[in-house]
Amino acid sequence: MSASSFASTPAAPLATSTAAAAVKERELLRIVIVGHVDHGKSTLVGRLLHETGSLPDGKLEMLKEVSARRGMPFEWSFLLDALQTERDQGITVDTSQIRFKTTKRDYVLIDAPGHVEFLRNMVTGAAQADAAVLLVDAGEGVREQTRRHAFLLHLLGLRQVAVVVNKMDRVGFDQEAFAAIEEDVSAYLGGFGLRPTFVIPVSARDGDFISERTARLPWYSGPTVVEALDAFTAPPSLSDQPLRFPIQAVYKFDERRILAGRIESGRLSVGDELAFEPSGATARVKSIEAWPGPAPTTVEAGQSAGITLDKDIFVTRGDIAAHGDQRPRAAKSLKVRLFWLDDAPLKAGDPVVVRLSTAAAPGVVSAVTSAVDPANLVTEGQASLGRNYVGEVEITLRQALPADPYHLNAFTGRVVVERERRICGGGIILHAAREARLEAPKRGPVVAVDSAVTAAERITRFHHQGAVLWLTGLPASGKSTVARALERRLFDLGGSPVYLDGDTLRTGLNADLGFSPQERSENIRRVAHMAGFLARNGHIAIVALVSPTRADREQAREVGARFFHEVFIRAPLEVCEGRDPKGHYAKARKGEIASFTGISAPYEEPEAPELVLDTTGDIGATLAALEAYLEEAGVLFPPDTDSPI
Amino acid sequence: MTRLDALEAQSIFIFREAFAQLRKIAMLWSLGKDSNVMIHLARKAFFGRLPFPAMHVDTHRKFPEMYAFRDHYAKEWDLDLIVEDCPPIESTDPTLPPAARSAARKTEGLRLALAKHGFDGVIAGIRRDEEPTRAKERFFSPRGTDGAWNVREQPPEFWDQYNTALTPGAHVRIHPILHWTEMDIWAYTQRENIPVIPLYFSKNGKRYRSLGDQDITNPVESDASTLDEILAELAITKTSERSGRAMDHESEDAFERLRTAGYL
């Protein structure tokens, strides 16, 4: 046979290839189907495939035959339950993926097992999805796995969820039964800020409201399942976010030294200056490499790329390249909201390896601060994280990892945790403490001088560590009241509290600043540095500042580093407006104040503050909670103990 | 990014992870449409070269066109080609149906080849849409020391974090095109102008959709004789891709048994 007979294509020129173009243009969405065992996930999938004509010839006959051989009525679930064990036991063991298409687009359906034993498989399936269907049995209602799955969807970052209430035939298509479940599931999802896009009553077995509206649900006017899926939106492009380019490897196959990896967010172009965390080294992009050519001059989110640099700096797998002013943090300590999948609980003191993007670092669990059973959202005050629980965990790393808090970047804001070389859990980063790095002074010969008094001496005198207590909340939420009461209390105990009031500082140090977003940020930056300075010198700086944006507070947290404690003073807007001690709300309502937080400007509630205080009750109780927190956090020592340093 | 671009980027990411995280890997090359796409993707991932061997586990029952293709492109693509023979049929599980038993030779051949070369990772071109047990696969699928797949105890795999921890003597199967469909493979073959064995194109009203050994693979009815025609056919067909593979149909669980024992 001659070589030319392989010349691949007896085909038309590429540009006129209509079939290939059709493949490329159709959008693809990944949908995970989750829910309690036996609520009918596999049946729903079988139905969807059948009704949209996505089953291959002979499959239906094969399923009939398999069902008959087991002496059972026709069973749709055998389509996905491909394993003998699954068919024998009637449960899905592992996640499966199958294609299906509507007139609008193509789908990958990820069928995730509902049985509690297989939660790790459910997570594996759900973590690849763009949207989710949460299935609930109309007769059984919301069950343990329904709640667990819903909570994990939330943790995995899925925000598009349709609830399908199945087996309506078993409850006589009763509207009230449906309404009760709708209310129940919406309340649970609402508990962590998830709102279902639709709640749809169906019978998957009989084919009501899967793709067709049937007469058996005359009171329901919402979409069918297929219509609901088509209403989901495709994930947005991440190209416009700050650049995150994690390095997978450095190749030196020839004279080129190619840094290879996938752009997770943002874009990079030839000529850009890149900073590599955690080292902080910088260099310019000399070229983008590609085979076969030609190479592009810009690559963006989602693309696997290779670049060369203009300088021979040290770069290794796990480094993340970013643009200089928007880098991830080189963090040595992480606070993670973690779900745990291993049989043996995770405990403080456990050695672990944290994997973040292509980086990995060994570390130790320094604390398990909470453990929640997602099946009932009950928090348990235990020092370990059991199997299938979700909790907040602090991890101290032996070497810095380039990290972001999850709300700033989903890719560099999540980790998996290995124990004994096995992946046992995963989670999102709530806080990543930046490792202190001495930066060269930009102007003039600035040299920091140590204080004449050591931290240990101050702790011995004050009986507390230095700290920044950052009180944030709506105007009139009670920040100043709490701050002043705490200042009095700590002083009476012999400590050294200093109250920094936002308004007061604006009369002097910050008198040059107005209320534009930039000026508000600068105001916060200055106060943060002042508070940080006090804390490093052993004082407790109590800051009361509305500080409405998360970004500004994150900046303050970086300045305050390990001394920083965010305290959310929570009070409903109506209560704050009712108090209105300075008459600001009234003026804002009349339009006399152009931009007022809570009325005409947004307030971003903290996602993971160290402490939340409710000020609608008694100030004594609020103060006691604050004091208890300070003791627990190791800021306050009982007066008779020795200094720990 | 187009859909094919996204598929390509994910595959390249997986290749680079396998190369970075495992000690000694090889890519299985069965000469079919999927593994040819896979070689092309790997050369993209590593800027024009394949930095590990391509391995053909040979049953000596392939079509002559396949051997000609292998010898030609191994040279043209400058592959480090390893050819390993499969053991005779007598060495396979006698309780399996005939075609499955024939296929099981490959499982054993692969096991012996992995042991001989000491590979701890082997890249294979299976896809989820081919067959229901493959739909349950991970991108990185750990295997026991005997090559077996413990489908009930697969490790979690999420957020592109792959499991590479191994017990000594065990290996990982890496599946860089697991997320592609048959349609994607042909559309990409066309876009990238990847060579194809002529058996895939219609001759006398028949063509092969899937290429295995001569004795256990059958052609399907088709008039598709160009890539465009294949794509048009796939857009409307309701015949499954492996309908021409005998061992898939011998008994309800024949293929599952093959796969858990280590078949691809």
XYZ file of N, CA, C and O in Angstrom, chain A residues 201-369:
676
model
N -43.282 20.039 38.584
C -43.897 18.748 38.908
C -43.891 17.842 37.676
O -44.266 18.283 36.581
N -43.461 16.581 37.840
C -43.424 15.664 36.699
C -43.743 14.239 37.137
O -43.700 13.913 38.320
N -44.026 13.404 36.145
C -43.931 11.965 36.346
C -42.960 11.460 35.284
O -43.294 11.430 34.100
N -41.768 11.104 35.722
C -40.743 10.673 34.765
C -41.126 9.329 34.158
O -40.907 9.079 32.979
N -41.720 8.477 34.971
C -42.073 7.144 34.482
C -43.086 7.229 33.346
O -42.965 6.577 32.332
N -44.097 8.092 33.526
C -45.173 8.165 32.532
C -44.925 9.224 31.457
O -45.609 9.255 30.439
N -43.992 10.146 31.720
C -43.692 11.152 30.704
C -44.532 12.413 30.792
O -44.833 13.035 29.778
N -44.920 12.810 32.007
C -45.634 14.073 32.165
C -44.642 15.201 32.414
O -43.870 15.146 33.374
N -44.703 16.208 31.580
C -43.892 17.427 31.715
C -42.384 17.179 31.665
O -41.610 17.912 32.239
N -41.977 16.108 30.970
C -40.555 15.949 30.677
C -40.251 16.788 29.436
O -39.555 17.796 29.514
N -40.852 16.377 28.296
C -40.766 17.270 27.142
C -42.163 17.719 26.719
O -42.317 18.648 25.967
N -43.176 17.029 27.259
C -44.550 17.334 26.833
C -45.412 17.789 27.994
O -45.338 17.243 29.089
N -46.265 18.769 27.689
C -47.281 19.188 28.663
C -48.430 18.213 28.553
O -48.927 17.975 27.474
N -48.817 17.647 29.668
C -49.938 16.704 29.612
C -51.094 17.271 30.417
O -50.931 18.213 31.203
N -52.272 16.666 30.212
C -53.489 17.178 30.842
C -53.547 16.840 32.333
O -54.432 17.296 33.044
N -52.566 16.038 32.792
C -52.677 15.584 34.186
C -52.201 16.621 35.200
O -52.336 16.422 36.395
N -51.602 17.704 34.713
C -51.170 18.770 35.629
C -51.763 20.105 35.170
O -51.031 21.039 34.828
N -53.088 20.207 35.191
C -53.731 21.405 34.622
C -53.412 22.682 35.399
O -53.454 23.776 34.833
N -53.061 22.523 36.667
C -52.829 23.711 37.508
C -51.414 24.246 37.379
O -51.072 25.283 37.934
N -50.554 23.550 36.672
C -49.157 23.974 36.580
C -48.899 24.691 35.248
O -49.201 24.149 34.179
N -48.361 25.897 35.325
C -48.193 26.679 34.098
C -46.721 26.920 33.744
O -46.421 27.602 32.776
N -45.809 26.362 34.549
C -44.376 26.586 34.304
C -43.843 25.719 33.179
O -44.608 25.068 32.454
N -42.525 25.700 33.014
C -41.917 24.976 31.902
C -41.859 23.472 32.135
O -41.966 23.004 33.264
N -41.672 22.712 31.060
C -41.337 21.298 31.157
C -39.857 21.203 31.545
O -39.144 22.211 31.577
N -39.389 19.981 31.830
C -37.974 19.807 32.183
C -37.075 20.271 31.026
O -36.100 20.987 31.224
N -37.440 19.861 29.811
C -36.619 20.250 28.658
C -36.579 21.768 28.505
O -35.510 22.358 28.268
N -37.724 22.404 28.690
C -37.741 23.874 28.585
C -36.896 24.519 29.686
O -36.219 25.527 29.459
N -36.949 23.919 30.859
C -36.151 24.462 31.967
C -34.655 24.331 31.688
O -33.873 25.247 31.950
N -34.251 23.176 31.121
C -32.833 22.992 30.782
C -32.413 24.018 29.736
O -31.344 24.632 29.828
N -33.265 24.205 28.745
C -32.941 25.160 27.689
C -32.859 26.594 28.222
O -32.247 27.460 27.600
N -33.510 26.822 29.375
C -33.485 28.176 29.945
C -32.206 28.458 30.738
O -31.906 29.596 31.072
N -31.436 27.416 31.043
C -30.151 27.641 31.721
C -29.227 28.418 30.792
O -29.298 28.273 29.562
N -28.347 29.199 31.377
C -27.414 29.943 30.525
C -26.040 29.281 30.553
O -25.635 28.680 31.549
N -25.346 29.385 29.438
C -24.000 28.819 29.344
C -23.075 29.610 30.254
O -23.309 30.799 30.494
N -22.034 28.954 30.790
C -21.134 29.668 31.700
C -20.465 30.846 30.985
O -20.118 30.736 29.808
N -20.313 31.966 31.685
C -19.727 33.139 31.038
C -18.238 32.928 30.782
O -17.582 32.164 31.471
N -17.736 33.611 29.797
C -16.297 33.558 29.538
C -15.554 34.224 30.687
O -16.003 35.230 31.228
N -14.422 33.648 31.051
C -13.640 34.217 32.148
C -12.496 35.078 31.619
O -11.608 35.482 32.361
N -12.548 35.359 30.328
C -11.435 36.088 29.710
C -11.258 37.495 30.251
O -10.159 38.044 30.196
N -12.332 38.093 30.753
C -12.216 39.476 31.203
C -11.838 39.609 32.675
O -11.707 40.702 33.198
N -11.673 38.469 33.357
C -11.213 38.529 34.748
C -9.691 38.683 34.784
O -9.033 38.513 33.760
N -9.125 38.987 35.959
C -7.664 39.068 36.045
C -7.005 37.754 35.609
O -7.557 36.674 35.836
N -5.838 37.871 35.006
C -5.126 36.704 34.473
C -4.687 35.736 35.584
O -4.123 36.148 36.599
N -4.976 34.449 35.359
C -4.414 33.386 36.190
C -3.917 32.301 35.236
O -4.706 31.647 34.568
N -2.612 32.159 35.161
C -1.997 31.192 34.240
C -1.130 30.243 35.060
O 0.049 30.499 35.290
N -1.711 29.145 35.558
C -0.927 28.195 36.358
C 0.003 27.383 35.448
O -0.420 26.887 34.409
N 1.234 27.246 35.870
C 2.226 26.537 35.069
C 2.128 25.035 35.342
O 2.198 24.594 36.483
N 1.947 24.265 34.265
C 1.918 22.797 34.414
C 3.312 22.210 34.350
O 3.607 21.220 35.015
N 4.142 22.781 33.478
C 5.494 22.243 33.312
C 6.318 23.237 32.500
O 5.763 24.100 31.822
N 7.633 23.100 32.626
C 8.542 23.889 31.783
C 9.253 22.906 30.866
O 9.897 21.965 31.337
N 9.087 23.064 29.561
C 9.661 22.124 28.585
C 10.913 22.717 27.946
O 10.934 23.878 27.552
N 11.909 21.882 27.846
C 13.129 22.305 27.159
C 13.465 21.211 26.153
O 14.436 20.495 26.283
N 12.590 21.040 25.157
C 12.792 19.992 24.157
C 13.862 20.404 23.140
O 14.490 19.597 22.505
N 13.999 21.713 22.935
C 14.995 22.217 21.990
C 15.606 23.479 22.603
O 15.717 23.559 23.821
N 15.947 24.458 21.789
C 16.584 25.653 22.343
C 15.584 26.543 23.093
O 15.954 27.405 23.865
N 14.305 26.264 22.870
C 13.289 27.080 23.551
C 13.044 26.573 24.972
O 13.150 25.389 25.239
N 12.696 27.485 25.875
C 12.286 27.092 27.221
C 10.824 27.501 27.336
O 10.509 28.666 27.529
N 9.940 26.509 27.155
C 8.513 26.815 27.041
C 7.795 26.569 28.364
O 7.902 25.487 28.948
N 7.073 27.583 28.827
C 6.242 27.445 30.024
C 4.851 27.037 29.553
O 4.175 27.803 28.848
N 4.421 25.842 29.931
C 3.146 25.319 29.433
C 2.100 25.307 30.535
O 2.406 25.052 31.694
N 0.869 25.588 30.139
C -0.227 25.547 31.100
C -1.515 25.996 30.458
O -1.538 26.316 29.274
N -2.578 25.984 31.229
C -3.867 26.432 30.706
C -4.230 27.776 31.349
O -4.069 27.944 32.553
N -4.698 28.694 30.531
C -5.142 29.984 31.060
C -6.481 29.738 31.761
O -7.441 29.336 31.115
N -6.541 29.937 33.070
C -7.794 29.696 33.789
C -8.720 30.894 33.752
O -9.935 30.761 33.717
N -8.134 32.092 33.796
C -8.956 33.290 33.652
C -8.098 34.386 33.044
O -6.876 34.332 33.108
N -8.758 35.360 32.442
C -8.044 36.473 31.839
C -7.408 36.117 30.515
O -7.745 35.109 29.901
N -6.479 36.944 30.079
C -5.770 36.681 28.821
C -4.353 37.213 28.932
O -4.062 38.056 29.778
N -3.471 36.702 28.081
C -2.121 37.254 28.040
C -1.678 37.403 26.599
O -2.096 36.662 25.719
N -0.830 38.400 26.381
C -0.365 38.720 25.038
C 1.148 38.819 25.028
O 1.774 39.077 26.065
N 1.721 38.656 23.846
C 3.155 38.853 23.671
C 3.489 40.280 24.118
O 2.781 41.227 23.768
N 4.526 40.417 24.934
C 4.929 41.739 25.420
C 4.452 42.054 26.828
O 4.986 42.939 27.484
N 3.456 41.298 27.322
C 2.947 41.552 28.684
C 4.025 41.275 29.722
O 4.787 40.316 29.593
N 4.036 42.092 30.778
C 4.883 41.737 31.913
C 4.082 40.840 32.853
O 2.973 41.174 33.246
N 4.672 39.690 33.205
C 3.995 38.740 34.090
C 4.744 38.644 35.414
O 5.971 38.733 35.451
N 3.973 38.471 36.488
C 4.576 38.206 37.792
C 4.244 36.775 38.159
O 3.111 36.325 37.975
N 5.230 36.024 38.641
C 5.020 34.622 38.998
C 4.984 34.477 40.509
O 5.963 34.743 41.193
N 3.825 34.049 41.017
C 3.708 33.776 42.449
C 3.902 32.274 42.672
O 3.536 31.495 41.807
N 4.466 31.839 43.798
C 4.768 32.625 44.995
C 6.121 33.348 44.993
O 6.379 34.090 45.930
N 6.975 33.181 43.992
C 8.304 33.798 44.091
C 8.236 35.306 43.905
O 9.028 36.049 44.473
N 7.279 35.778 43.114
C 7.180 37.201 42.857
C 8.064 37.671 41.709
O 8.071 38.857 41.363
N 8.814 36.752 41.095
C 9.691 37.119 39.981
C 8.870 37.610 38.793
O 7.743 37.168 38.574
N 9.454 38.539 38.019
C 8.728 39.069 36.870
C 9.560 38.942 35.592
O 10.783 38.932 35.632
N 8.846 38.849 34.479
C 9.491 38.817 33.161
C 8.430 39.118 32.112
O 7.228 39.074 32.410
N 8.894 39.420 30.890
C 7.941 39.702 29.820
C 7.728 38.494 28.926
O 8.627 37.678 28.742
N 6.538 38.413 28.335
C 6.231 37.343 27.391
C 6.949 37.648 26.084
O 6.681 38.646 25.429
N 7.895 36.773 25.740
C 8.654 36.987 24.506
C 7.883 36.420 23.311
O 7.822 37.034 22.257
N 7.291 35.224 23.505
C 6.528 34.644 22.404
C 5.474 33.708 22.954
O 5.574 33.229 24.080
N 4.447 33.481 22.148
C 3.507 32.404 22.423
C 3.854 31.316 21.421
O 4.050 31.602 20.243
N 3.985 30.088 21.904
C 4.417 28.990 21.040
C 3.237 28.082 20.711
O 2.369 27.853 21.562
N 3.209 27.554 19.506
C 2.158 26.613 19.131
C 2.650 25.709 18.030
O 3.491 26.087 17.232
N 2.125 24.471 18.029
C 2.391 23.535 16.951
C 1.076 22.961 16.472
O 0.247 22.594 17.305
N 0.781 22.809 15.203
C 1.572 23.440 14.145
C 1.240 24.931 14.119
O 0.183 25.304 14.606
N 2.076 25.720 13.582
C 1.861 27.163 13.572
C 0.623 27.534 12.782
O -0.090 26.653 12.323
N 0.355 28.807 12.616
C 1.058 29.932 13.218
C 0.623 30.140 14.666
O -0.499 29.802 15.020
N 1.512 30.705 15.472
C 1.187 30.934 16.876
C 0.388 32.223 17.021
O 0.631 33.187 16.299
N -0.568 32.242 17.942
C -1.327 33.470 18.182
C -0.493 34.494 18.942
O 0.577 34.162 19.470
N -0.953 35.737 19.005
C -0.249 36.747 19.802
C -0.960 36.980 21.129
O -0.434 37.644 22.019
N -2.174 36.436 21.258
C -2.914 36.522 22.517
C -3.579 35.175 22.779
O -4.069 34.549 21.844
N -3.563 34.733 24.028
C -4.334 33.538 24.410
C -5.195 33.905 25.609
O -4.840 34.785 26.386
N -6.338 33.220 25.737
C -7.264 33.611 26.803
C -7.881 32.429 27.523
O -7.581 31.270 27.192
N -8.706 32.742 28.513
C -9.274 31.745 29.426
C -9.782 30.507 28.699
O -10.503 30.620 27.718
N -9.387 29.338 29.199
C -9.831 28.066 28.633
C -8.822 27.457 27.689
O -8.863 26.257 27.430
N -7.887 28.256 27.169
C -6.930 27.722 26.205
C -5.703 27.134 26.902
O -5.193 27.702 27.857
N -5.237 26.014 26.373
C -3.950 25.483 26.810
C -2.887 26.175 25.974
O -3.021 26.270 24.757
N -1.856 26.667 26.633
C -0.913 27.536 25.938
C 0.522 27.199 26.307
O 0.792 26.399 27.205
N 1.446 27.814 25.584
C 2.861 27.735 25.917
C 3.500 29.074 25.594
O 3.207 29.663 24.555
N 4.346 29.559 26.491
C 4.979 30.858 26.252
C 6.482 30.771 26.532
O 6.946 29.872 27.237
N 7.227 31.706 25.957
C 8.623 31.885 26.369
C 8.758 33.278 26.960
O 7.941 34.159 26.691
N 9.812 33.467 27.784
C 10.005 34.739 28.482
C 11.258 35.445 27.973
O 12.152 34.817 27.412
N 11.321 36.743 28.227
C 12.499 37.500 27.792
C 13.670 37.352 28.768
O 14.785 37.716 28.451
N 13.381 36.831 29.972
C 14.438 36.683 30.976
C 14.440 35.256 31.489
O 13.389 34.617 31.554
N 15.602 34.790 31.928
C 15.722 33.409 32.380
C 15.451 33.316 33.882
O 16.327 32.961 34.648
N 14.229 33.643 34.298
C 13.925 33.574 35.729
C 13.527 32.157 36.105
O 13.166 31.357 35.247
N 13.565 31.847 37.411
C 13.205 30.507 37.856
C 11.683 30.380 37.926
O 11.030 31.083 38.692
N 11.143 29.491 37.109
C 9.707 29.225 37.122
C 9.533 27.719 37.175
O 10.273 26.986 36.524
N 8.557 27.252 37.954
C 8.371 25.815 38.086
C 6.885 25.478 38.107
O 6.034 26.362 38.227
N 6.584 24.176 37.935
C 5.195 23.707 38.009
C 4.548 24.196 39.305
O 5.143 24.095 40.379
N 3.336 24.710 39.170
C 2.626 25.198 40.340
C 2.654 26.705 40.483
O 1.808 27.279 41.154
N 3.637 27.352 39.851
C 3.643 28.814 39.867
C 2.432 29.329 39.097
O 1.992 28.702 38.137
N 1.924 30.465 39.518
C 0.821 31.068 38.782
C 1.273 32.427 38.268
O 1.744 33.275 39.041
N 1.145 32.619 36.952
C 1.502 33.897 36.357
C 0.276 34.810 36.358
O -0.841 34.359 36.091
N 0.523 36.070 36.686
C -0.557 37.054 36.707
C 0.027 38.379 36.244
O 1.235 38.496 36.044
N -0.831 39.357 36.067
C -0.319 40.688 35.765
C 0.034 41.380 37.085
O -0.627 41.166 38.097
N 1.087 42.189 37.048
C 1.719 42.706 38.257
C 0.795 43.277 39.311
O 0.974 43.024 40.498
N -0.229 44.034 38.887
C -1.038 44.702 39.899
C -2.205 43.847 40.366
O -2.958 44.235 41.245
N -2.365 42.656 39.801
C -3.505 41.822 40.199
C -3.051 40.384 40.430
O -3.480 39.467 39.755
N -2.154 40.217 41.380
C -1.581 38.892 41.617
C -2.389 38.099 42.632
O -3.037 38.672 43.491
N -2.286 36.774 42.567
C -2.799 35.985 43.682
C -1.889 36.176 44.895
O -0.805 36.742 44.761
N -2.335 35.722 46.059
C -1.500 35.857 47.245
C -0.603 34.641 47.399
O -1.060 33.532 47.215
N 0.609 34.882 47.790
C 1.465 33.761 48.172
C 1.126 33.461 49.625
O 1.582 34.133 50.525
N 0.280 32.464 49.824
C -0.287 32.259 51.159
C 0.342 31.071 51.865
O 0.559 30.022 51.261
N 0.626 31.260 53.149
C 1.141 30.155 53.957
C 0.106 29.667 54.944
O 0.327 28.703 55.649
N -1.009 30.377 54.993
C -2.074 29.856 55.836
C -3.406 30.092 55.138
O -3.644 31.149 54.571
N -4.219 29.049 55.128
C -5.480 29.088 54.399
C -6.624 28.771 55.341
O -6.503 27.917 56.214
N -7.730 29.484 55.113
C -8.959 29.104 55.794
C -9.887 28.578 54.701
O -10.168 29.288 53.733
N -10.309 27.339 54.860
C -11.014 26.655 53.778
C -12.352 26.125 54.268
O -12.433 25.569 55.366
N -13.393 26.317 53.459
C -14.645 25.609 53.735
C -14.557 24.296 52.967
O -14.522 24.284 51.752
N -14.501 23.199 53.733
C -14.076 21.921 53.171
C -15.165 20.870 53.294
O -15.827 20.783 54.320
N -15.366 20.083 52.246
C -16.201 18.887 52.444
C -15.281 17.680 52.472
O -14.325 17.584 51.722
N -15.612 16.786 53.368
C -14.706 15.689 53.686
C -15.331 14.371 53.263
O -16.465 14.072 53.615
N -14.605 13.570 52.469
C -15.187 12.374 51.867
C -14.581 11.079 52.396
O -14.996 9.996 52.016
N -13.596 11.206 53.267
C -12.898 10.004 53.725
C -13.559 9.412 54.966
O -14.190 10.125 55.747
N -13.389 8.110 55.140
C -13.983 7.428 56.298
C -13.456 7.969 57.620
O -14.208 8.235 58.540
N -12.133 8.142 57.698
C -11.548 8.633 58.943
C -11.654 10.153 58.993
O -11.327 10.832 58.023
N -12.124 10.696 60.125
C -12.317 12.146 60.210
C -11.004 12.923 60.094
O -9.924 12.395 60.383
N -11.119 14.168 59.679
C -9.972 15.065 59.618
C -9.880 15.806 60.952
O -10.867 16.380 61.418
N -8.679 15.792 61.555
C -8.522 16.390 62.873
C -7.422 17.437 62.857
O -6.517 17.394 62.016
N -7.508 18.347 63.827
C -6.421 19.301 64.005
C -5.143 18.510 64.270
O -5.162 17.522 64.996
N -4.053 18.925 63.633
C -2.789 18.221 63.798
C -2.503 17.241 62.672
O -1.380 16.758 62.543
N -3.528 16.928 61.858
C -3.311 15.977 60.757
C -2.402 16.585 59.684
O -2.631 17.705 59.241
N -1.386 15.840 59.272
C -0.600 16.312 58.133
C -1.386 16.076 56.833
O -1.987 15.021 56.655
N -1.390 17.061 55.979
C -2.119 16.949 54.708
C -1.267 17.545 53.585
O -0.256 18.202 53.848
N -1.673 17.279 52.361
C -1.105 17.999 51.226
C -2.246 18.761 50.574
O -3.313 18.196 50.333
N -2.038 20.051 50.378
C -3.055 20.874 49.739
C -2.686 21.037 48.273
O -1.565 21.423 47.941
N -3.628 20.705 47.388
C -3.401 20.904 45.957
C -4.272 22.041 45.459
O -5.476 22.052 45.682
N -3.643 22.986 44.823
C -4.343 24.160 44.336
C -3.892 24.370 42.898
O -2.719 24.603 42.655
N -4.829 24.236 41.958
C -4.460 24.303 40.556
C -3.333 23.286 40.318
O -3.475 22.145 40.734
N -2.204 23.673 39.724
C -1.149 22.679 39.515
C -0.123 22.668 40.646
O 0.871 21.956 40.574
N -0.346 23.454 41.677
C 0.589 23.516 42.795
C 0.167 22.563 43.903
O -0.991 22.174 43.982
N 1.125 22.206 44.728
C 0.822 21.384 45.894
C 1.792 21.755 46.996
O 2.953 22.072 46.724
N 1.318 21.733 48.243
C 2.199 22.025 49.364
C 1.776 21.202 50.569
O 0.588 21.053 50.831
N 2.759 20.669 51.297
C 2.423 19.970 52.529
C 2.072 20.971 53.622
O 2.530 22.118 53.593
N 1.267 20.528 54.559
C 0.890 21.410 55.655
C 0.258 20.616 56.776
O 0.220 19.390 56.738
N -0.222 21.354 57.762
C -0.841 20.734 58.922
C -2.165 21.437 59.189
O -2.274 22.653 59.032
N -3.184 20.661 59.528
C -4.457 21.257 59.917
C -4.254 21.921 61.268
O -3.998 21.241 62.263
N -4.318 23.256 61.302
C -4.084 23.927 62.583
C -5.360 24.006 63.408
O -5.303 24.077 64.624
N -6.524 23.996 62.756
C -7.768 24.011 63.519
C -8.933 23.574 62.648
O -8.945 23.816 61.446
N -9.880 22.883 63.272
C -11.176 22.647 62.638
C -12.139 23.521 63.426
O -12.404 23.268 64.596
N -12.599 24.598 62.815
C -13.360 25.579 63.594
C -14.858 25.325 63.566
O -15.590 25.834 64.405
